[in-house]
Tab-separated table of C-alpha atoms and ligand atoms in Angstrom:
chain	number	residue	atom	x	y	z
A	667	MET	CA	24.766	0.659	-15.902
A	668	THR	CA	23.186	2.683	-13.103
A	669	ALA	CA	25.191	3.339	-9.931
A	670	LEU	CA	22.882	0.966	-8.135
A	671	ALA	CA	23.344	-1.780	-10.743
A	672	ALA	CA	27.084	-1.670	-10.048
A	673	ILE	CA	26.486	-1.889	-6.286
A	674	LEU	CA	24.088	-4.812	-6.731
A	675	ALA	CA	26.504	-6.626	-9.051
A	676	GLY	CA	29.300	-6.210	-6.493
A	677	ARG	CA	27.094	-7.627	-3.779
A	678	ILE	CA	26.083	-10.630	-5.877
A	679	ARG	CA	29.751	-11.332	-6.678
A	680	ALA	CA	30.579	-11.250	-2.972
A	681	GLU	CA	27.497	-12.952	-1.493
A	682	GLY	CA	25.860	-14.895	-4.324
A	683	PRO	CA	22.397	-14.434	-5.868
A	684	MET	CA	19.905	-12.339	-3.865
A	685	THR	CA	16.190	-12.814	-3.268
A	686	LEU	CA	13.666	-10.541	-4.983
A	687	ALA	CA	12.941	-9.116	-1.543
A	688	ASP	CA	16.575	-8.029	-1.109
A	689	TYR	CA	16.597	-6.676	-4.636
A	690	MET	CA	13.363	-4.689	-4.163
A	691	GLN	CA	14.412	-3.378	-0.774
A	692	THR	CA	17.716	-2.086	-2.151
A	693	CYS	CA	16.254	-0.652	-5.350
A	694	LEU	CA	13.451	1.177	-3.544
A	695	LEU	CA	15.136	2.298	-0.341
A	696	HIS	CA	18.946	2.453	-0.816
A	697	PRO	CA	19.860	5.695	1.009
A	698	ASP	CA	21.747	7.256	-1.921
A	699	HIS	CA	20.357	5.608	-5.044
A	700	GLY	CA	17.020	4.071	-3.999
A	701	TYR	CA	13.896	4.910	-5.955
A	702	TYR	CA	11.895	6.436	-3.103
A	703	ALA	CA	15.000	7.918	-1.484
A	704	THR	CA	15.762	10.075	-4.506
A	705	HIS	CA	12.547	10.560	-6.485
A	706	ASP	CA	9.161	12.116	-6.370
A	707	PRO	CA	7.604	9.462	-8.585
A	708	PHE	CA	4.030	10.719	-8.580
A	709	GLY	CA	1.922	12.446	-11.188
A	710	GLN	CA	2.057	12.981	-14.930
A	711	ALA	CA	5.743	13.951	-14.859
A	712	GLY	CA	6.648	10.933	-12.722
A	713	ASP	CA	6.190	7.215	-13.149
A	714	PHE	CA	2.653	6.554	-11.912
A	715	VAL	CA	-0.495	8.370	-10.799
A	716	THR	CA	-2.169	7.273	-7.567
A	717	ALA	CA	-5.824	7.750	-6.660
A	718	PRO	CA	-5.342	10.793	-4.379
A	719	GLU	CA	-3.371	12.498	-7.152
A	720	ILE	CA	-6.273	11.962	-9.576
A	721	HIS	CA	-8.839	13.933	-7.627
A	722	GLN	CA	-9.482	15.414	-4.173
A	723	MET	CA	-12.676	13.361	-3.781
A	724	PHE	CA	-10.612	10.218	-3.095
A	725	GLY	CA	-8.897	11.571	0.021
A	726	GLU	CA	-12.055	13.359	1.137
A	727	LEU	CA	-14.091	10.149	1.031
A	728	CYS	CA	-11.350	8.264	2.886
A	729	GLY	CA	-11.367	11.014	5.520
A	730	LEU	CA	-15.143	10.923	5.846
A	731	ALA	CA	-15.130	7.127	6.233
A	732	LEU	CA	-12.629	7.478	9.099
A	733	ALA	CA	-14.696	10.341	10.542
A	734	GLN	CA	-17.831	8.180	10.611
A	735	ALA	CA	-15.881	5.385	12.325
A	736	TRP	CA	-14.596	7.923	14.884
A	737	LEU	CA	-18.164	9.135	15.568
A	738	ASP	CA	-19.437	5.531	15.731
A	739	GLN	CA	-16.847	4.771	18.426
A	740	GLY	CA	-17.792	7.731	20.641
A	741	CYS	CA	-15.279	10.365	19.427
A	742	PRO	CA	-12.186	9.118	21.315
A	743	ALA	CA	-9.724	11.925	22.109
A	744	PRO	CA	-6.858	12.258	21.680
A	745	PHE	CA	-6.294	9.809	18.850
A	746	THR	CA	-3.685	9.074	16.185
A	747	LEU	CA	-4.711	9.996	12.649
A	748	ALA	CA	-2.135	8.112	10.622
A	749	GLU	CA	-1.132	7.320	7.104
A	750	ILE	CA	1.462	4.740	6.177
A	751	GLY	CA	3.318	5.445	2.923
A	752	PRO	CA	1.860	8.941	2.399
A	753	GLY	CA	3.696	9.879	-0.837
A	754	ARG	CA	3.190	13.585	-1.439
A	755	GLY	CA	0.779	13.963	1.489
A	756	THR	CA	-2.133	14.683	-0.832
A	757	LEU	CA	-4.468	12.058	0.605
A	758	MET	CA	-3.901	13.261	4.169
A	759	ALA	CA	-4.393	16.911	3.159
A	760	ASP	CA	-7.724	16.061	1.482
A	761	ALA	CA	-8.819	13.793	4.355
A	762	LEU	CA	-8.035	16.528	6.900
A	763	ARG	CA	-10.116	19.041	4.961
A	764	ALA	CA	-13.083	16.646	5.086
A	765	ILE	CA	-12.501	15.840	8.760
A	766	ARG	CA	-12.565	19.516	9.764
A	767	VAL	CA	-16.306	19.435	9.061
A	768	VAL	CA	-16.750	17.069	12.029
A	769	PRO	CA	-16.803	19.075	15.294
A	770	GLY	CA	-13.855	18.247	17.541
A	771	MET	CA	-12.241	15.669	15.308
A	772	ALA	CA	-9.356	17.616	13.795
A	773	GLU	CA	-8.531	19.089	17.229
A	774	ALA	CA	-8.309	15.597	18.750
A	775	ALA	CA	-6.205	14.199	15.892
A	776	GLN	CA	-2.448	13.739	16.231
A	777	VAL	CA	-1.420	13.556	12.593
A	778	THR	CA	1.239	10.887	12.201
A	779	LEU	CA	2.947	9.759	9.007
A	780	ILE	CA	4.902	6.536	8.673
A	781	GLU	CA	7.444	7.169	5.941
A	782	VAL	CA	10.950	5.906	5.286
A	783	SER	CA	12.026	8.250	2.496
A	784	PRO	CA	13.769	11.421	3.777
A	785	HIS	CA	12.941	13.132	0.494
A	786	LEU	CA	9.213	12.378	0.720
A	787	ARG	CA	9.198	13.308	4.426
A	788	GLN	CA	10.258	16.803	3.398
A	789	VAL	CA	7.562	16.953	0.704
A	790	GLN	CA	4.997	15.876	3.336
A	791	ARG	CA	6.193	18.458	5.877
A	792	ASP	CA	5.918	21.208	3.278
A	793	ARG	CA	2.399	20.084	2.493
A	794	LEU	CA	1.020	19.405	5.941
A	795	ALA	CA	3.042	21.530	8.388
A	796	GLN	CA	2.241	19.928	11.768
A	797	VAL	CA	3.058	16.237	11.418
A	798	LEU	CA	4.930	13.634	13.383
A	799	HIS	CA	7.002	11.190	11.316
A	800	LEU	CA	7.622	7.607	12.383
A	801	ASP	CA	9.854	4.955	10.798
A	802	ARG	CA	7.657	1.939	11.447
A	803	ALA	CA	4.072	0.967	12.299
A	804	GLU	CA	5.444	-0.669	15.448
A	805	ASP	CA	6.331	2.842	16.704
A	806	LEU	CA	2.671	4.005	16.696
A	807	PRO	CA	1.571	5.161	20.162
A	808	ASP	CA	-0.760	3.084	22.324
A	809	GLN	CA	-3.978	5.041	21.798
A	810	PRO	CA	-6.965	4.973	19.404
A	811	LEU	CA	-5.700	4.731	15.830
A	812	PHE	CA	-7.469	5.814	12.653
A	813	LEU	CA	-5.216	4.914	9.734
A	814	ILE	CA	-5.207	4.920	5.967
A	815	ALA	CA	-2.843	3.190	3.554
A	816	ASN	CA	-3.062	3.697	-0.192
A	817	GLU	CA	-0.604	1.926	-2.480
A	818	PHE	CA	1.703	1.191	0.436
A	819	PHE	CA	1.654	-2.605	0.650
A	820	ASP	CA	2.441	-3.039	-3.069
A	821	ALA	CA	5.783	-1.303	-2.453
A	822	LEU	CA	6.907	-3.837	0.172
A	823	PRO	CA	9.487	-6.428	-0.888
A	824	ILE	CA	8.243	-9.862	-1.918
A	825	ARG	CA	9.842	-13.254	-2.314
A	826	GLN	CA	8.728	-15.353	-5.252
A	827	PHE	CA	8.691	-19.134	-5.682
A	828	ARG	CA	8.153	-21.163	-8.863
A	829	HIS	CA	7.064	-24.790	-9.126
A	830	ASN	CA	8.615	-26.994	-11.804
A	831	GLY	CA	6.336	-30.015	-11.370
A	832	GLN	CA	8.600	-31.577	-8.732
A	833	ALA	CA	9.438	-28.824	-6.261
A	834	TRP	CA	9.449	-25.113	-5.511
A	835	ALA	CA	12.503	-22.966	-6.179
A	836	GLU	CA	12.968	-19.297	-5.338
A	837	THR	CA	13.345	-16.589	-7.970
A	838	MET	CA	16.746	-14.942	-7.422
A	839	VAL	CA	18.627	-12.051	-8.967
A	840	ALA	CA	22.019	-13.279	-10.168
A	841	LEU	CA	24.665	-12.246	-12.695
A	842	ASP	CA	24.867	-13.482	-16.255
A	843	GLY	CA	27.896	-12.191	-18.134
A	844	GLY	CA	28.181	-9.264	-15.726
A	845	ARG	CA	24.522	-8.222	-16.110
A	846	LEU	CA	21.680	-8.705	-13.630
A	847	ALA	CA	19.550	-11.712	-14.600
A	848	PHE	CA	16.843	-13.847	-13.004
A	849	ALA	CA	17.877	-17.286	-11.780
A	850	LEU	CA	16.323	-20.031	-9.666
A	851	SER	CA	17.561	-21.242	-6.295
A	852	PRO	CA	18.012	-24.937	-5.522
A	853	PRO	CA	14.706	-26.632	-4.511
A	854	VAL	CA	13.000	-25.142	-1.433
A	855	PRO	CA	10.740	-27.370	0.691
A	856	LEU	CA	7.665	-25.093	0.972
A	857	ALA	CA	4.663	-26.585	2.816
A	858	ARG	CA	2.397	-25.750	-0.080
A	859	ALA	CA	1.053	-27.896	-2.909
A	860	GLY	CA	1.927	-26.754	-6.403
A	861	ARG	CA	1.873	-27.731	-10.030
A	862	ALA	CA	4.304	-27.065	-12.839
A	863	GLY	CA	4.230	-23.376	-13.713
A	864	ASP	CA	2.660	-22.183	-10.437
A	865	VAL	CA	4.099	-18.971	-9.021
A	866	HIS	CA	3.718	-18.135	-5.334
A	867	GLU	CA	4.607	-14.739	-3.889
A	868	ILE	CA	5.080	-13.903	-0.215
A	869	CYS	CA	5.338	-10.456	1.349
A	870	SER	CA	7.020	-11.324	4.648
A	871	ALA	CA	6.844	-7.807	6.122
A	872	ALA	CA	3.129	-7.168	5.535
A	873	PRO	CA	1.522	-9.330	8.258
A	874	GLY	CA	3.722	-7.818	10.973
A	875	ILE	CA	2.827	-4.289	9.897
A	876	VAL	CA	-0.884	-5.161	9.863
A	877	ALA	CA	-0.560	-6.801	13.293
A	878	ALA	CA	0.996	-3.602	14.703
A	879	ILE	CA	-1.877	-1.518	13.302
A	880	ALA	CA	-4.707	-3.939	14.092
A	881	GLY	CA	-3.338	-4.645	17.566
A	882	ARG	CA	-3.678	-0.977	18.502
A	883	ILE	CA	-7.161	-0.838	16.998
A	884	ALA	CA	-8.261	-3.957	18.892
A	885	ALA	CA	-6.836	-2.642	22.174
A	886	HIS	CA	-7.680	1.078	22.022
A	887	GLY	CA	-10.297	1.496	19.257
A	888	GLY	CA	-9.960	2.979	15.815
A	889	ALA	CA	-10.116	1.847	12.205
A	890	ALA	CA	-7.811	1.177	9.285
A	891	ILE	CA	-8.531	1.333	5.579
A	892	LEU	CA	-6.030	-0.486	3.382
A	893	ILE	CA	-6.321	0.192	-0.348
A	894	ASP	CA	-4.144	-1.380	-3.005
A	895	TYR	CA	-4.155	-3.311	-6.221
A	896	GLY	CA	-4.288	-6.985	-5.622
A	897	ASN	CA	-6.581	-9.812	-4.789
A	898	TRP	CA	-7.398	-12.595	-2.342
A	899	ASP	CA	-4.970	-15.504	-2.026
A	900	GLY	CA	-2.377	-15.895	-4.730
A	901	GLN	CA	-2.206	-14.308	-8.122
A	902	GLY	CA	0.796	-15.757	-9.953
A	903	ASP	CA	3.727	-13.631	-11.096
A	904	THR	CA	2.915	-9.994	-10.287
A	905	PHE	CA	6.419	-8.564	-9.850
A	906	GLN	CA	6.582	-5.498	-12.071
A	907	ALA	CA	8.513	-2.334	-12.846
A	908	LEU	CA	7.072	0.971	-14.048
A	909	ARG	CA	8.895	3.969	-15.455
A	910	HIS	CA	7.238	6.991	-17.067
A	911	HIS	CA	3.854	5.208	-16.913
A	912	ALA	CA	5.044	2.171	-18.909
A	913	PRO	CA	6.155	-1.317	-17.843
A	914	VAL	CA	9.915	-1.861	-18.077
A	915	ASP	CA	12.309	-4.758	-17.402
A	916	PRO	CA	12.615	-4.805	-13.557
A	917	LEU	CA	16.345	-5.582	-13.766
A	918	ALA	CA	17.254	-3.031	-16.450
A	919	GLU	CA	17.532	0.215	-14.455
A	920	PRO	CA	17.622	-0.519	-10.725
A	921	GLY	CA	16.797	2.565	-8.679
A	922	LEU	CA	15.190	4.379	-11.599
A	923	ALA	CA	11.986	2.328	-11.967
A	924	ASP	CA	9.252	1.694	-9.418
A	925	LEU	CA	9.111	-1.970	-8.373
A	926	THR	CA	5.879	-3.420	-7.016
A	927	ALA	CA	3.874	-6.608	-6.635
A	928	HIS	CA	0.136	-7.126	-6.319
A	929	VAL	CA	-1.059	-7.347	-2.742
A	930	ASP	CA	-2.446	-10.606	-1.392
A	931	PHE	CA	-5.121	-9.433	1.062
A	932	ALA	CA	-5.804	-12.861	2.636
A	933	PRO	CA	-2.697	-12.891	4.866
A	934	LEU	CA	-3.366	-9.261	5.837
A	935	ALA	CA	-6.889	-10.175	6.987
A	936	ARG	CA	-5.605	-13.242	8.866
A	937	SER	CA	-2.998	-11.142	10.629
A	938	ALA	CA	-5.548	-8.517	11.742
A	939	ARG	CA	-7.816	-11.250	13.083
A	940	SER	CA	-4.999	-13.005	14.867
A	941	VAL	CA	-4.520	-9.941	17.095
A	942	GLY	CA	-8.242	-9.745	17.888
A	943	ALA	CA	-9.480	-7.119	15.405
A	944	GLN	CA	-12.483	-7.393	13.119
A	945	VAL	CA	-11.812	-7.300	9.362
A	946	SER	CA	-14.056	-6.552	6.423
A	947	ALA	CA	-14.718	-8.579	3.350
A	948	MET	CA	-12.476	-7.310	0.570
A	949	GLU	CA	-14.365	-4.777	-1.542
A	950	THR	CA	-13.418	-3.376	-4.926
A	951	GLN	CA	-12.396	0.278	-4.885
A	952	GLY	CA	-15.225	1.068	-7.301
A	953	ASP	CA	-17.923	-0.472	-5.115
A	954	TRP	CA	-16.466	1.059	-1.979
A	955	LEU	CA	-16.236	4.602	-3.321
A	956	ARG	CA	-19.729	4.398	-4.781
A	957	ALA	CA	-21.099	3.092	-1.460
A	958	LEU	CA	-19.527	6.148	0.193
A	959	GLY	CA	-21.324	8.467	-2.218
A	960	ALA	CA	-18.607	9.181	-4.786
A	961	GLY	CA	-21.276	9.493	-7.488
A	962	GLN	CA	-23.182	12.213	-5.625
A	963	ARG	CA	-19.965	13.976	-4.611
A	964	ALA	CA	-18.757	14.078	-8.229
A	965	ALA	CA	-22.144	15.351	-9.433
A	966	ARG	CA	-22.093	18.146	-6.858
A	967	LEU	CA	-18.519	19.124	-7.754
A	968	ALA	CA	-19.381	19.062	-11.471
A	969	ALA	CA	-22.431	21.279	-10.855
A	970	ALA	CA	-20.172	23.676	-8.950
A	971	GLY	CA	-17.886	23.974	-11.976
A	972	ASP	CA	-15.292	21.206	-11.456
A	973	ALA	CA	-14.762	20.176	-15.068
A	974	GLY	CA	-12.662	17.136	-14.103
A	975	ALA	CA	-14.978	15.550	-11.549
A	976	ASP	CA	-16.853	13.196	-13.883
A	977	ALA	CA	-13.727	11.909	-15.586
A	978	ALA	CA	-12.052	11.415	-12.191
A	979	LEU	CA	-15.036	9.479	-10.887
A	980	LYS	CA	-14.844	7.193	-13.892
A	981	ARG	CA	-11.121	6.687	-13.491
A	982	LEU	CA	-11.428	5.860	-9.792
A	983	THR	CA	-14.502	3.606	-9.973
A	984	ASP	CA	-14.951	2.135	-13.466
A	985	PRO	CA	-14.146	-1.621	-13.500
A	986	ALA	CA	-12.112	-1.109	-16.664
A	987	GLU	CA	-9.970	1.537	-14.925
A	988	MET	CA	-9.064	1.486	-11.197
A	989	GLY	CA	-12.462	0.323	-9.923
A	990	GLN	CA	-11.906	-3.421	-10.112
A	991	LEU	CA	-8.141	-3.941	-9.842
A	992	PHE	CA	-7.900	-1.924	-6.630
A	993	LYS	CA	-9.326	-3.442	-3.459
A	994	VAL	CA	-10.214	-2.176	-0.009
A	995	LEU	CA	-9.822	-4.013	3.294
A	996	ALA	CA	-11.000	-2.357	6.516
A	997	ILE	CA	-10.118	-3.159	10.138
A	998	TRP	CA	-12.019	-2.112	13.271
A	999	PRO	CA	-12.501	-3.348	16.856
A	1000	GLN	CA	-14.755	-6.315	17.628
A	1001	GLY	CA	-18.241	-5.062	18.471
A	1002	ALA	CA	-17.929	-1.666	16.755
A	1003	PRO	CA	-19.914	-0.895	13.582
A	1004	PRO	CA	-18.134	-1.731	10.311
A	1005	VAL	CA	-16.139	0.986	8.569
A	1006	PRO	CA	-18.543	2.711	6.133
A	1007	GLY	CA	-18.831	0.973	2.781
A	1008	THR	CA	-17.609	-2.381	4.124
A	1009	LYS	CA	-19.136	-5.409	5.816
A	1010	VAL	CA	-17.778	-8.069	8.158
A	1011	LEU	CA	-15.720	-10.779	6.469
A	1012	ASP	CA	-17.599	-14.056	6.383
A	1013	GLU	CA	-15.275	-16.547	8.118
A	1014	ASP	CA	-16.370	-19.428	5.896
A	1015	ALA	CA	-15.427	-17.420	2.832
A	1016	ASP	CA	-12.110	-16.641	4.479
A	1017	ASN	CA	-11.416	-20.291	5.132
A	1018	ALA	CA	-12.532	-21.451	1.692
B	1246	LIG	N1	-0.076	6.752	-0.550
B	1246	LIG	C1	0.571	7.583	-1.539
B	1246	LIG	C2	1.945	7.062	-1.992
B	1246	LIG	C3	2.077	5.637	-2.437
B	1246	LIG	S1	3.750	5.230	-2.937
B	1246	LIG	C4	-0.362	7.797	-2.700
B	1246	LIG	O1	-1.377	7.137	-2.757
B	1246	LIG	O2	-0.078	8.653	-3.541
B	1246	LIG	C5	4.418	4.364	-1.549
B	1246	LIG	C6	4.780	5.204	-0.358
B	1246	LIG	O3	5.242	4.326	0.679
B	1246	LIG	C7	5.880	6.224	-0.546
B	1246	LIG	O4	5.599	7.343	0.269
B	1246	LIG	C8	7.117	5.470	-0.023
B	1246	LIG	O5	8.186	6.297	0.306
B	1246	LIG	C9	6.521	4.750	1.156
B	1246	LIG	N2	7.218	3.551	1.608
B	1246	LIG	C10	7.744	2.580	0.848
B	1246	LIG	N3	8.240	1.582	1.626
B	1246	LIG	C11	8.010	1.949	2.908
B	1246	LIG	C12	8.262	1.346	4.179
B	1246	LIG	N4	8.881	0.173	4.290
B	1246	LIG	N5	7.858	2.011	5.294
B	1246	LIG	C13	7.237	3.219	5.191
B	1246	LIG	N6	6.961	3.830	4.019
B	1246	LIG	C14	7.358	3.218	2.898
């Protein structure tokens, strides 16, 4: 039993079964034993590889997309250049390198990282030197905001509900013979139709975070690019655990495995709109990167001797690899040009 499993078991004995959201929150962020609090999970030696860790072109293209949005909006200065959930800081380092090509932009940027893990904050400081760390998106200053998030929303806690033909019940983590086990709550009266076997997941924290970001963009200008694996409106049971690049039982080794769920982009888009920002249609990562010129960038890097550029391009954009599973949602102020590679969300499609 891990140290965290013992803590969780004690809590369940004292307080009863806990929601998946409580379980995820504790497993990922417990100050002594939480996954992100103690680990550097990225890369071949870790548990998963994210797009910026695959190749520099990912962060560069993200940076250039934000740079074009900054130019399109008249080069506001000063502005916040932010990342939420920056991991090792690789994406921001690559984006900054690309942004330095744009006269005046890097000088006007106040680089701000929203990160909860003290361990990863240190990794980010070592990588990026001059950065301001914030705990929450709500703490972002009231000024133009150009923000990127890659594989952040999938790490936020979810609640999960299952329909048995009569009613919804919530998936809980309980004890069975002293071991952590899934259980179902008594019926929960959700205002949502369902059929036997349906699974509905809710990420309660996500809309508030998007509202904090989009609210600043609507009020002061800016843009946000949210990239994650997921889809539009409901995807069934997506709660998963990864360790050493392989799926594992999410209850087996709390604190040692990464826990995630697929991101539902529909509520994120609704939240951004509700605070007056414009949102894009959801694009696939493959289409988005290709629209930004990833193909040409990879060809140029390959011609210059980068032996990994072609394979990285394939990994990032091929529908059978990350190209289709990962999606991109962009946010910008009403009336400004769309973020490069995206187009305005059709409201009818949104309401369908
Ligand atoms: N964007 C990076 C890392 C993704 S992993 C990449 O693409 O490589 C998720 C990141 O979000 C980690 O840095 C983790 O510590 C951070 N994180 C998780 N929950 C968070 C929260 N509630 N608030 C801020 N950061 C959080």
